[in-house]
Amino acid sequence: MKFISYLLSPIFMLTFFLLLVVFQPLQWLSFNLFGFKGHKIVVDVLNWFLVKSMLILWVPVRFENKHSLSKENNYIFVANHQSLFDIPPLILYFRKYSPKFVAKIELGKGIPSISYNLKYGGAALIDRKDPKQALTALANFSKRIHKENWSAVIFPEGTRSRTGKPKKFATNGIKMIAKYNKEASIVPISINNSWKVYKYGKFPLGLGSPITLKTHAPIKITSLPFDELMAKVETIITSHIK
């Protein structure tokens, strides 16, 4: 399998990069001509292609959601984080709910398509070295998703788990979002196997381990005291990580 990966990895990496490059000017055009709605359509199409490109590595992406989510409500999607391949499926499968990410500020420049989407698509770009900037950015983001009825996506581990083993959740970001979105619900999501794409390192890439995203029942923010709520969310997510 590792030998085959030496053959398939360059094909996948080139395909993935070309998709980002091609969709960069398409995002610019759609945003400047049609605003957020036009831009969102292009971003959704891009992420469909990115998810399907994983098949080059024999990695299907499987999504499980047995719970009813209303388009009339906004949600806080909370997930564990294993690799950059967590992100396209979240954008694609939750596209009806206009998911906007909380991301580190370094991702806001230099990466085709990804940086443009984060910068102009409504994400919160936070500087983890500057607490004041991070709090201001999170507060503005929280107010914006409430006003626009968007949803938030946040990885409370802060950084990717390179072995799949979950890290301790930090909850300050979720607490800020919840402060301005008291009517929202938290949707826990357990992600499995995306770390295995990098099990050999950056090259070659891992083959044949399906990435799975399992959605758990929404929990109203006001249903529990915040600390109890986050302990429950963390337990739900981590108990379904294999």
PDB file of C-alpha atoms in Angstrom:
ATOM      1  CA  MET A   1       0.000   0.000   0.000  1.00  0.00           C
ATOM      2  CA  LYS A   2       2.801   2.406   0.803  1.00  0.00           C
ATOM      3  CA  PHE A   3       4.425   1.697  -2.568  1.00  0.00           C
ATOM      4  CA  ILE A   4       1.121   2.401  -4.345  1.00  0.00           C
ATOM      5  CA  SER A   5       0.805   5.590  -2.320  1.00  0.00           C
ATOM      6  CA  TYR A   6       4.076   6.858  -3.802  1.00  0.00           C
ATOM      7  CA  LEU A   7       2.316   6.668  -7.173  1.00  0.00           C
ATOM      8  CA  LEU A   8      -1.068   8.096  -6.154  1.00  0.00           C
ATOM      9  CA  SER A   9       0.038  10.829  -3.750  1.00  0.00           C
ATOM     10  CA  PRO A  10       1.524  13.153  -6.420  1.00  0.00           C
ATOM     11  CA  ILE A  11      -1.644  12.805  -8.514  1.00  0.00           C
ATOM     12  CA  PHE A  12      -3.844  13.674  -5.541  1.00  0.00           C
ATOM     13  CA  MET A  13      -1.655  16.566  -4.401  1.00  0.00           C
ATOM     14  CA  LEU A  14      -1.589  18.073  -7.887  1.00  0.00           C
ATOM     15  CA  THR A  15      -5.359  17.674  -8.266  1.00  0.00           C
ATOM     16  CA  PHE A  16      -6.039  19.217  -4.853  1.00  0.00           C
ATOM     17  CA  PHE A  17      -3.729  22.161  -5.542  1.00  0.00           C
ATOM     18  CA  LEU A  18      -5.133  22.800  -9.016  1.00  0.00           C
ATOM     19  CA  LEU A  19      -8.667  22.869  -7.624  1.00  0.00           C
ATOM     20  CA  LEU A  20      -7.626  25.538  -5.138  1.00  0.00           C
ATOM     21  CA  VAL A  21      -5.899  27.572  -7.852  1.00  0.00           C
ATOM     22  CA  VAL A  22      -8.783  27.325 -10.344  1.00  0.00           C
ATOM     23  CA  PHE A  23     -11.414  28.282  -7.770  1.00  0.00           C
ATOM     24  CA  GLN A  24      -9.477  31.299  -6.460  1.00  0.00           C
ATOM     25  CA  PRO A  25     -10.513  33.642  -9.345  1.00  0.00           C
ATOM     26  CA  LEU A  26     -13.992  32.070  -9.392  1.00  0.00           C
ATOM     27  CA  GLN A  27     -14.433  33.032  -5.756  1.00  0.00           C
ATOM     28  CA  TRP A  28     -13.245  36.560  -6.475  1.00  0.00           C
ATOM     29  CA  LEU A  29     -15.666  36.935  -9.379  1.00  0.00           C
ATOM     30  CA  SER A  30     -18.622  35.489  -7.531  1.00  0.00           C
ATOM     31  CA  PHE A  31     -18.018  37.602  -4.438  1.00  0.00           C
ATOM     32  CA  ASN A  32     -17.573  40.852  -6.333  1.00  0.00           C
ATOM     33  CA  LEU A  33     -20.456  40.266  -8.742  1.00  0.00           C
ATOM     34  CA  PHE A  34     -23.001  38.493  -6.565  1.00  0.00           C
ATOM     35  CA  GLY A  35     -21.899  39.009  -2.961  1.00  0.00           C
ATOM     36  CA  PHE A  36     -22.068  36.415  -0.188  1.00  0.00           C
ATOM     37  CA  LYS A  37     -24.730  34.249  -1.842  1.00  0.00           C
ATOM     38  CA  GLY A  38     -22.823  33.906  -5.107  1.00  0.00           C
ATOM     39  CA  HIS A  39     -19.585  33.310  -3.284  1.00  0.00           C
ATOM     40  CA  LYS A  40     -21.174  30.593  -1.149  1.00  0.00           C
ATOM     41  CA  ILE A  41     -22.304  28.638  -4.212  1.00  0.00           C
ATOM     42  CA  VAL A  42     -18.761  28.605  -5.603  1.00  0.00           C
ATOM     43  CA  VAL A  43     -17.323  27.553  -2.227  1.00  0.00           C
ATOM     44  CA  ASP A  44     -19.836  24.707  -1.968  1.00  0.00           C
ATOM     45  CA  VAL A  45     -18.917  23.451  -5.449  1.00  0.00           C
ATOM     46  CA  LEU A  46     -15.204  23.688  -4.640  1.00  0.00           C
ATOM     47  CA  ASN A  47     -15.648  21.575  -1.517  1.00  0.00           C
ATOM     48  CA  TRP A  48     -17.664  18.965  -3.420  1.00  0.00           C
ATOM     49  CA  PHE A  49     -14.663  18.545  -5.725  1.00  0.00           C
ATOM     50  CA  LEU A  50     -12.218  18.502  -2.804  1.00  0.00           C
ATOM     51  CA  VAL A  51     -14.190  15.760  -1.039  1.00  0.00           C
ATOM     52  CA  LYS A  52     -14.439  13.695  -4.220  1.00  0.00           C
ATOM     53  CA  SER A  53     -10.717  14.141  -4.921  1.00  0.00           C
ATOM     54  CA  MET A  54     -10.033  12.016  -1.836  1.00  0.00           C
ATOM     55  CA  LEU A  55     -11.104   8.995  -3.876  1.00  0.00           C
ATOM     56  CA  ILE A  56      -7.766   9.231  -5.683  1.00  0.00           C
ATOM     57  CA  LEU A  57      -6.295   8.018  -2.383  1.00  0.00           C
ATOM     58  CA  TRP A  58      -9.045   5.379  -2.059  1.00  0.00           C
ATOM     59  CA  VAL A  59     -10.419   7.427   0.848  1.00  0.00           C
ATOM     60  CA  PRO A  60     -14.213   7.782   0.730  1.00  0.00           C
ATOM     61  CA  VAL A  61     -15.795  10.354   3.028  1.00  0.00           C
ATOM     62  CA  ARG A  62     -18.832   9.050   4.904  1.00  0.00           C
ATOM     63  CA  PHE A  63     -21.279  11.343   6.646  1.00  0.00           C
ATOM     64  CA  GLU A  64     -23.855  10.190   9.207  1.00  0.00           C
ATOM     65  CA  ASN A  65     -26.608  12.462  10.468  1.00  0.00           C
ATOM     66  CA  LYS A  66     -29.758  10.919  11.936  1.00  0.00           C
ATOM     67  CA  HIS A  67     -30.938  14.160  13.521  1.00  0.00           C
ATOM     68  CA  SER A  68     -33.234  16.824  12.149  1.00  0.00           C
ATOM     69  CA  LEU A  69     -31.648  20.259  11.851  1.00  0.00           C
ATOM     70  CA  SER A  70     -33.754  23.287  10.980  1.00  0.00           C
ATOM     71  CA  LYS A  71     -32.559  25.805   8.406  1.00  0.00           C
ATOM     72  CA  GLU A  72     -34.337  28.447  10.447  1.00  0.00           C
ATOM     73  CA  ASN A  73     -31.921  28.060  13.374  1.00  0.00           C
ATOM     74  CA  ASN A  74     -28.228  28.708  13.656  1.00  0.00           C
ATOM     75  CA  TYR A  75     -25.934  26.084  15.129  1.00  0.00           C
ATOM     76  CA  ILE A  76     -22.527  25.793  16.710  1.00  0.00           C
ATOM     77  CA  PHE A  77     -20.892  22.745  15.167  1.00  0.00           C
ATOM     78  CA  VAL A  78     -18.236  21.456  17.563  1.00  0.00           C
ATOM     79  CA  ALA A  79     -15.854  18.755  16.321  1.00  0.00           C
ATOM     80  CA  ASN A  80     -12.562  17.093  17.076  1.00  0.00           C
ATOM     81  CA  HIS A  81      -9.795  17.965  14.627  1.00  0.00           C
ATOM     82  CA  GLN A  82      -7.486  15.459  12.947  1.00  0.00           C
ATOM     83  CA  SER A  83      -6.337  17.030   9.661  1.00  0.00           C
ATOM     84  CA  LEU A  84      -7.126  19.655   7.042  1.00  0.00           C
ATOM     85  CA  PHE A  85      -9.305  17.007   5.372  1.00  0.00           C
ATOM     86  CA  ASP A  86     -11.874  17.518   8.145  1.00  0.00           C
ATOM     87  CA  ILE A  87     -12.830  20.878   6.684  1.00  0.00           C
ATOM     88  CA  PRO A  88     -14.190  20.268   3.132  1.00  0.00           C
ATOM     89  CA  PRO A  89     -16.745  17.676   4.328  1.00  0.00           C
ATOM     90  CA  LEU A  90     -17.984  20.004   7.075  1.00  0.00           C
ATOM     91  CA  ILE A  91     -18.491  22.817   4.560  1.00  0.00           C
ATOM     92  CA  LEU A  92     -20.146  20.490   2.057  1.00  0.00           C
ATOM     93  CA  TYR A  93     -22.473  18.497   4.282  1.00  0.00           C
ATOM     94  CA  PHE A  94     -23.595  21.450   6.410  1.00  0.00           C
ATOM     95  CA  ARG A  95     -23.833  23.905   3.509  1.00  0.00           C
ATOM     96  CA  LYS A  96     -27.559  24.537   4.183  1.00  0.00           C
ATOM     97  CA  TYR A  97     -26.606  26.104   7.496  1.00  0.00           C
ATOM     98  CA  SER A  98     -23.920  28.477   6.157  1.00  0.00           C
ATOM     99  CA  PRO A  99     -21.069  27.179   8.349  1.00  0.00           C
ATOM    100  CA  LYS A 100     -18.387  29.741   9.198  1.00  0.00           C
ATOM    101  CA  PHE A 101     -15.099  28.719  10.785  1.00  0.00           C
ATOM    102  CA  VAL A 102     -13.026  29.940  13.659  1.00  0.00           C
ATOM    103  CA  ALA A 103      -9.458  29.698  12.325  1.00  0.00           C
ATOM    104  CA  LYS A 104      -5.979  30.912  13.172  1.00  0.00           C
ATOM    105  CA  ILE A 105      -5.032  34.186  11.526  1.00  0.00           C
ATOM    106  CA  GLU A 106      -2.089  32.648   9.642  1.00  0.00           C
ATOM    107  CA  LEU A 107      -4.533  30.819   7.356  1.00  0.00           C
ATOM    108  CA  GLY A 108      -5.956  34.117   6.138  1.00  0.00           C
ATOM    109  CA  LYS A 109      -3.202  34.660   3.588  1.00  0.00           C
ATOM    110  CA  GLY A 110      -1.038  32.738   1.160  1.00  0.00           C
ATOM    111  CA  ILE A 111      -3.240  29.688   0.475  1.00  0.00           C
ATOM    112  CA  PRO A 112      -5.227  29.734  -2.802  1.00  0.00           C
ATOM    113  CA  SER A 113      -9.012  29.618  -2.312  1.00  0.00           C
ATOM    114  CA  ILE A 114      -8.776  28.705   1.380  1.00  0.00           C
ATOM    115  CA  SER A 115      -7.370  32.070   2.482  1.00  0.00           C
ATOM    116  CA  TYR A 116      -9.830  33.971   0.279  1.00  0.00           C
ATOM    117  CA  ASN A 117     -12.794  32.064   1.678  1.00  0.00           C
ATOM    118  CA  LEU A 118     -11.680  32.616   5.275  1.00  0.00           C
ATOM    119  CA  LYS A 119     -10.999  36.296   4.713  1.00  0.00           C
ATOM    120  CA  TYR A 120     -14.152  37.202   2.777  1.00  0.00           C
ATOM    121  CA  GLY A 121     -16.546  34.369   3.579  1.00  0.00           C
ATOM    122  CA  GLY A 122     -17.345  35.361   7.152  1.00  0.00           C
ATOM    123  CA  ALA A 123     -14.830  33.392   9.215  1.00  0.00           C
ATOM    124  CA  ALA A 124     -13.212  34.531  12.462  1.00  0.00           C
ATOM    125  CA  LEU A 125      -9.442  34.829  12.069  1.00  0.00           C
ATOM    126  CA  ILE A 126      -7.836  34.895  15.488  1.00  0.00           C
ATOM    127  CA  ASP A 127      -4.282  35.577  16.569  1.00  0.00           C
ATOM    128  CA  ARG A 128      -3.534  33.065  19.304  1.00  0.00           C
ATOM    129  CA  LYS A 129      -0.554  35.179  20.400  1.00  0.00           C
ATOM    130  CA  ASP A 130      -2.768  38.249  20.912  1.00  0.00           C
ATOM    131  CA  PRO A 131      -5.631  37.544  23.366  1.00  0.00           C
ATOM    132  CA  LYS A 132      -7.158  41.006  22.890  1.00  0.00           C
ATOM    133  CA  GLN A 133      -7.363  40.579  19.109  1.00  0.00           C
ATOM    134  CA  ALA A 134      -8.724  37.049  19.489  1.00  0.00           C
ATOM    135  CA  LEU A 135     -11.512  38.153  21.837  1.00  0.00           C
ATOM    136  CA  THR A 136     -12.479  41.084  19.599  1.00  0.00           C
ATOM    137  CA  ALA A 137     -12.498  38.909  16.478  1.00  0.00           C
ATOM    138  CA  LEU A 138     -14.591  36.243  18.222  1.00  0.00           C
ATOM    139  CA  ALA A 139     -17.070  38.796  19.555  1.00  0.00           C
ATOM    140  CA  ASN A 140     -17.524  40.381  16.113  1.00  0.00           C
ATOM    141  CA  PHE A 141     -17.865  36.940  14.552  1.00  0.00           C
ATOM    142  CA  SER A 142     -20.439  35.870  17.132  1.00  0.00           C
ATOM    143  CA  LYS A 143     -22.551  38.963  16.531  1.00  0.00           C
ATOM    144  CA  ARG A 144     -22.286  38.536  12.761  1.00  0.00           C
ATOM    145  CA  ILE A 145     -23.462  34.922  12.673  1.00  0.00           C
ATOM    146  CA  HIS A 146     -26.389  35.887  14.897  1.00  0.00           C
ATOM    147  CA  LYS A 147     -27.362  38.754  12.612  1.00  0.00           C
ATOM    148  CA  GLU A 148     -27.028  36.729   9.400  1.00  0.00           C
ATOM    149  CA  ASN A 149     -28.426  33.478  10.878  1.00  0.00           C
ATOM    150  CA  TRP A 150     -25.225  31.645   9.959  1.00  0.00           C
ATOM    151  CA  SER A 151     -23.710  28.760  11.887  1.00  0.00           C
ATOM    152  CA  ALA A 152     -20.281  28.443  13.470  1.00  0.00           C
ATOM    153  CA  VAL A 153     -17.740  25.623  13.224  1.00  0.00           C
ATOM    154  CA  ILE A 154     -15.096  25.377  15.904  1.00  0.00           C
ATOM    155  CA  PHE A 155     -12.413  22.839  16.792  1.00  0.00           C
ATOM    156  CA  PRO A 156     -11.996  23.240  20.573  1.00  0.00           C
ATOM    157  CA  GLU A 157      -8.791  21.164  20.675  1.00  0.00           C
ATOM    158  CA  GLY A 158      -7.095  24.187  19.100  1.00  0.00           C
ATOM    159  CA  THR A 159      -4.673  22.121  16.997  1.00  0.00           C
ATOM    160  CA  ARG A 160      -4.899  18.900  15.014  1.00  0.00           C
ATOM    161  CA  SER A 161      -4.439  15.545  16.675  1.00  0.00           C
ATOM    162  CA  ARG A 162      -1.840  13.780  14.557  1.00  0.00           C
ATOM    163  CA  THR A 163      -2.601  10.365  16.071  1.00  0.00           C
ATOM    164  CA  GLY A 164      -6.385  10.602  16.271  1.00  0.00           C
ATOM    165  CA  LYS A 165      -6.297  10.689  20.076  1.00  0.00           C
ATOM    166  CA  PRO A 166      -8.406  13.673  21.191  1.00  0.00           C
ATOM    167  CA  LYS A 167      -6.811  16.547  23.070  1.00  0.00           C
ATOM    168  CA  LYS A 168      -8.385  18.413  25.958  1.00  0.00           C
ATOM    169  CA  PHE A 169     -11.063  20.841  24.780  1.00  0.00           C
ATOM    170  CA  ALA A 170     -10.629  24.571  25.346  1.00  0.00           C
ATOM    171  CA  THR A 171     -14.034  26.225  25.646  1.00  0.00           C
ATOM    172  CA  ASN A 172     -13.447  29.995  25.676  1.00  0.00           C
ATOM    173  CA  GLY A 173     -14.214  30.355  21.965  1.00  0.00           C
ATOM    174  CA  ILE A 174     -17.477  28.427  22.268  1.00  0.00           C
ATOM    175  CA  LYS A 175     -18.411  30.460  25.343  1.00  0.00           C
ATOM    176  CA  MET A 176     -18.023  33.710  23.387  1.00  0.00           C
ATOM    177  CA  ILE A 177     -20.119  32.418  20.481  1.00  0.00           C
ATOM    178  CA  ALA A 178     -22.790  31.151  22.864  1.00  0.00           C
ATOM    179  CA  LYS A 179     -22.936  34.523  24.626  1.00  0.00           C
ATOM    180  CA  TYR A 180     -24.318  36.193  21.494  1.00  0.00           C
ATOM    181  CA  ASN A 181     -26.299  33.196  20.207  1.00  0.00           C
ATOM    182  CA  LYS A 182     -28.281  32.022  23.223  1.00  0.00           C
ATOM    183  CA  GLU A 183     -31.053  30.538  21.082  1.00  0.00           C
ATOM    184  CA  ALA A 184     -28.593  28.350  19.151  1.00  0.00           C
ATOM    185  CA  SER A 185     -27.882  24.657  19.662  1.00  0.00           C
ATOM    186  CA  ILE A 186     -24.521  22.925  19.834  1.00  0.00           C
ATOM    187  CA  VAL A 187     -24.138  20.003  17.433  1.00  0.00           C
ATOM    188  CA  PRO A 188     -21.320  17.638  18.501  1.00  0.00           C
ATOM    189  CA  ILE A 189     -19.471  15.904  15.654  1.00  0.00           C
ATOM    190  CA  SER A 190     -17.034  12.997  15.905  1.00  0.00           C
ATOM    191  CA  ILE A 191     -14.465  12.736  13.106  1.00  0.00           C
ATOM    192  CA  ASN A 192     -12.520   9.527  12.556  1.00  0.00           C
ATOM    193  CA  ASN A 193      -9.586   8.488  10.375  1.00  0.00           C
ATOM    194  CA  SER A 194      -8.682  11.779   8.675  1.00  0.00           C
ATOM    195  CA  TRP A 195      -5.369  11.721  10.599  1.00  0.00           C
ATOM    196  CA  LYS A 196      -4.487   8.491   8.770  1.00  0.00           C
ATOM    197  CA  VAL A 197      -3.994  10.433   5.536  1.00  0.00           C
ATOM    198  CA  TYR A 198      -0.795  11.671   7.202  1.00  0.00           C
ATOM    199  CA  LYS A 199       0.152   8.462   8.981  1.00  0.00           C
ATOM    200  CA  TYR A 200       3.447   8.288   7.016  1.00  0.00           C
ATOM    201  CA  GLY A 201       4.047  12.032   7.320  1.00  0.00           C
ATOM    202  CA  LYS A 202       3.500  14.603   4.589  1.00  0.00           C
ATOM    203  CA  PHE A 203       4.593  12.164   1.860  1.00  0.00           C
ATOM    204  CA  PRO A 204       3.476   9.658   0.818  1.00  0.00           C
ATOM    205  CA  LEU A 205      -0.115   9.942   1.962  1.00  0.00           C
ATOM    206  CA  GLY A 206      -2.082   7.177   3.644  1.00  0.00           C
ATOM    207  CA  LEU A 207      -4.480   5.148   1.518  1.00  0.00           C
ATOM    208  CA  GLY A 208      -7.764   3.374   2.014  1.00  0.00           C
ATOM    209  CA  SER A 209      -9.010   4.529   5.422  1.00  0.00           C
ATOM    210  CA  PRO A 210     -12.528   5.990   5.077  1.00  0.00           C
ATOM    211  CA  ILE A 211     -13.026   9.334   6.796  1.00  0.00           C
ATOM    212  CA  THR A 212     -16.231   9.342   8.835  1.00  0.00           C
ATOM    213  CA  LEU A 213     -18.172  12.241  10.316  1.00  0.00           C
ATOM    214  CA  LYS A 214     -20.875  11.334  12.825  1.00  0.00           C
ATOM    215  CA  THR A 215     -23.344  13.999  13.905  1.00  0.00           C
ATOM    216  CA  HIS A 216     -24.848  13.733  17.377  1.00  0.00           C
ATOM    217  CA  ALA A 217     -28.115  15.139  18.690  1.00  0.00           C
ATOM    218  CA  PRO A 218     -28.240  18.953  18.992  1.00  0.00           C
ATOM    219  CA  ILE A 219     -28.125  20.346  22.535  1.00  0.00           C
ATOM    220  CA  LYS A 220     -29.689  23.707  23.354  1.00  0.00           C
ATOM    221  CA  ILE A 221     -27.166  26.116  24.843  1.00  0.00           C
ATOM    222  CA  THR A 222     -29.614  27.078  27.588  1.00  0.00           C
ATOM    223  CA  SER A 223     -30.360  23.466  28.576  1.00  0.00           C
ATOM    224  CA  LEU A 224     -27.432  23.206  31.025  1.00  0.00           C
ATOM    225  CA  PRO A 225     -24.960  25.439  32.867  1.00  0.00           C
ATOM    226  CA  PHE A 226     -22.122  26.151  30.448  1.00  0.00           C
ATOM    227  CA  ASP A 227     -19.436  24.036  32.138  1.00  0.00           C
ATOM    228  CA  GLU A 228     -21.775  21.044  32.362  1.00  0.00           C
ATOM    229  CA  LEU A 229     -22.825  21.565  28.759  1.00  0.00           C
ATOM    230  CA  MET A 230     -19.237  21.537  27.505  1.00  0.00           C
ATOM    231  CA  ALA A 231     -18.331  18.494  29.595  1.00  0.00           C
ATOM    232  CA  LYS A 232     -21.280  16.683  28.022  1.00  0.00           C
ATOM    233  CA  VAL A 233     -20.320  17.791  24.499  1.00  0.00           C
ATOM    234  CA  GLU A 234     -16.706  16.712  24.976  1.00  0.00           C
ATOM    235  CA  THR A 235     -17.759  13.321  26.337  1.00  0.00           C
ATOM    236  CA  ILE A 236     -20.147  12.718  23.419  1.00  0.00           C
ATOM    237  CA  ILE A 237     -17.530  13.600  20.808  1.00  0.00           C
ATOM    238  CA  THR A 238     -14.590  11.752  22.314  1.00  0.00           C
ATOM    239  CA  SER A 239     -16.552   8.596  23.169  1.00  0.00           C
ATOM    240  CA  HIS A 240     -17.158   8.077  19.435  1.00  0.00           C
ATOM    241  CA  ILE A 241     -13.547   8.563  18.359  1.00  0.00           C
ATOM    242  CA  LYS A 242     -11.980   5.221  17.512  1.00  0.00           C
TER     243      LYS A 242
END
